[in-house]
Every structure is written in structure tokens, then in C-alpha cells.
C-alpha positions as protocol buffer text, in pm:
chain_id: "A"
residue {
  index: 1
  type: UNK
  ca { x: -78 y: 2322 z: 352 }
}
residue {
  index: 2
  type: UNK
  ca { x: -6 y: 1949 z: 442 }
}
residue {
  index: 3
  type: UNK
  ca { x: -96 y: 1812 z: 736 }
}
residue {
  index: 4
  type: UNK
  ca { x: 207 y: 1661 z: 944 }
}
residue {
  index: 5
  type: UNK
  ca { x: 139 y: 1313 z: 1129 }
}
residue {
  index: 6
  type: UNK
  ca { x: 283 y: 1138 z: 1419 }
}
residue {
  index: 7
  type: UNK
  ca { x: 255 y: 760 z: 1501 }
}
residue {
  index: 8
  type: UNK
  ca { x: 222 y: 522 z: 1760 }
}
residue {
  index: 9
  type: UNK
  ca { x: 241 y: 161 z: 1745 }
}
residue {
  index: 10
  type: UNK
  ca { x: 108 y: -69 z: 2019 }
}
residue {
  index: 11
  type: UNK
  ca { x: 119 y: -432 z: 2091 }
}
residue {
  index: 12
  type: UNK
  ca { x: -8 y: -703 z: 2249 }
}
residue {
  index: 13
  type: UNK
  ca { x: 107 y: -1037 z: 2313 }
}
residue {
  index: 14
  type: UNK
  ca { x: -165 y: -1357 z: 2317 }
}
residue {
  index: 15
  type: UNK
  ca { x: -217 y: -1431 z: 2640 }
}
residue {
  index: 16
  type: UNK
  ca { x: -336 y: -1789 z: 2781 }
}
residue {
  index: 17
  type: UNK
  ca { x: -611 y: -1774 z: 2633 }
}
residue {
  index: 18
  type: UNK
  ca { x: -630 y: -1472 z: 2421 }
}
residue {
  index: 19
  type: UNK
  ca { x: -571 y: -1130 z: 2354 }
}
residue {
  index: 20
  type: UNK
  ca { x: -654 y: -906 z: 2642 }
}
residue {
  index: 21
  type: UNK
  ca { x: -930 y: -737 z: 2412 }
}
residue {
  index: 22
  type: UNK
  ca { x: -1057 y: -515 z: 2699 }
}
residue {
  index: 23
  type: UNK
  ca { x: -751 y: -335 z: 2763 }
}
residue {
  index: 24
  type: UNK
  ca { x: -734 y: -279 z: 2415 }
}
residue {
  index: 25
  type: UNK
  ca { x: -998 y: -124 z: 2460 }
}
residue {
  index: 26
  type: UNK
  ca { x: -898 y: 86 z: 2738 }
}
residue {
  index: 27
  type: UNK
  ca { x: -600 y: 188 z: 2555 }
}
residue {
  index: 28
  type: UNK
  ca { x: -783 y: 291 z: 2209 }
}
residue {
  index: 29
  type: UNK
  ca { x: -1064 y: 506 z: 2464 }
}
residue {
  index: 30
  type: UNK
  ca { x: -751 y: 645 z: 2671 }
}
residue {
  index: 31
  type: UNK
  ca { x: -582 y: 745 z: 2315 }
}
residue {
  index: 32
  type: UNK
  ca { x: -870 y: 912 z: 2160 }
}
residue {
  index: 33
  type: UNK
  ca { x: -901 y: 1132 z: 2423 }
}
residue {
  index: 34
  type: UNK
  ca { x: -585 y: 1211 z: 2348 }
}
residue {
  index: 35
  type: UNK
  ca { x: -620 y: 1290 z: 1988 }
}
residue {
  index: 36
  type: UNK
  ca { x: -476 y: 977 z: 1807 }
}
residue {
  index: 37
  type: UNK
  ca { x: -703 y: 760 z: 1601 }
}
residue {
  index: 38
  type: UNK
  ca { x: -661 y: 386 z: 1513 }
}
residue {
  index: 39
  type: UNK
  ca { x: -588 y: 326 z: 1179 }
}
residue {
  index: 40
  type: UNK
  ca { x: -462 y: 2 z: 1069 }
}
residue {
  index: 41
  type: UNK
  ca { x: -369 y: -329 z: 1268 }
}
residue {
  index: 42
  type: UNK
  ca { x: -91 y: -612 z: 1202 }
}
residue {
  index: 43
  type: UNK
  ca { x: -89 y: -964 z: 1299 }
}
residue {
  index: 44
  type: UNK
  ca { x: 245 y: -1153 z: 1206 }
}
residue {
  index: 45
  type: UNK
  ca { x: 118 y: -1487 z: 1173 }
}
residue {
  index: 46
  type: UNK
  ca { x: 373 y: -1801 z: 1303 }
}
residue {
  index: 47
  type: UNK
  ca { x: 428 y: -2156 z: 1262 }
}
residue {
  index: 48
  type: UNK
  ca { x: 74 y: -2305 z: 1179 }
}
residue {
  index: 49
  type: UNK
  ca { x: -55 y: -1933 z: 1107 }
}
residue {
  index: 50
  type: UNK
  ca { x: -164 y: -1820 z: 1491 }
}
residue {
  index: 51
  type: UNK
  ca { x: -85 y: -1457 z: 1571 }
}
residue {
  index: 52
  type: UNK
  ca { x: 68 y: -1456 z: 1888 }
}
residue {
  index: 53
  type: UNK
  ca { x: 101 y: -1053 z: 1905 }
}
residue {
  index: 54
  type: UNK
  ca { x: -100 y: -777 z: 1763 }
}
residue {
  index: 55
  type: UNK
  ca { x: -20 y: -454 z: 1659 }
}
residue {
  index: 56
  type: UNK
  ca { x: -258 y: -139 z: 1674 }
}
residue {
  index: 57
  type: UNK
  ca { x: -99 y: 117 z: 1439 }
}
residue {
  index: 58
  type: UNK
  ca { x: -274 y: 505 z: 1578 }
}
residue {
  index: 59
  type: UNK
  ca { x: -168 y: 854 z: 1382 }
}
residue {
  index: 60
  type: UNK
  ca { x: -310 y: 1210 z: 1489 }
}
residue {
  index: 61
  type: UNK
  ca { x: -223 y: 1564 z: 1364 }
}
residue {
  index: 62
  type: UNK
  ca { x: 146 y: 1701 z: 1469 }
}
residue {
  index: 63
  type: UNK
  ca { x: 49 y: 2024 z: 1657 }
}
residue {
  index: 64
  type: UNK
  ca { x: 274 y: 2328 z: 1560 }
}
């Protein structure tokens, strides 16, 4: 039997400083206690190669 996945994709602009790493943080810990597991991350660099948004991709078992 194959196991069936959903996603979710989050994001997160730069802020005025930087990335707002603790509610990352707070998001990932909320998530896992919902089942979904970070597996991957993007960051689209622009102009002179600064990410100015991050993507947190998260999958977890489709429950039949």
C-alpha cells in the first residue's frame, strides 16, 4: 500500500531586520503537533541575491 501525502507551504516575508525566526518556530511546534513535518525550504533569491521571503514546505500522512 502507498502512503498518500498532503502539503502545506508557508511563508515568510524579511522583515526590517530579518526573518521573524521565532514564529517560525511557533508555527513548525504548532504543526507537529498536528502531524505535519518540515521537509524542505525555498528561498527565491532577488536582485543582488537577498531572499526577501522564505518558504517552509511541511507534508504528513493523508488519513483515510
Amino acid at each position: 500500500m502507498t502512503t498518500r501525502w498532503e502539503h502545506k507551504v508557508l511563508t515568510y516575508k524579511l522583515g526590517w531586520k530579518a526573518f521573524d525566526y521565532a514564529q517560525i518556530e511557533s508555527d513548525l511546534t504548532a504543526l507537529g503537533a498536528e502531524g505535519w513535518e518540515a521537509v524542505g525550504t525555498l528561498a527565491p533569491s532577488f536582485g543582488a541575491g537577498q531572499a526577501i521571503e522564505i518558504a517552509v514546505i511541511a507534508k504528513r500522512p493523508v488519513s483515510d
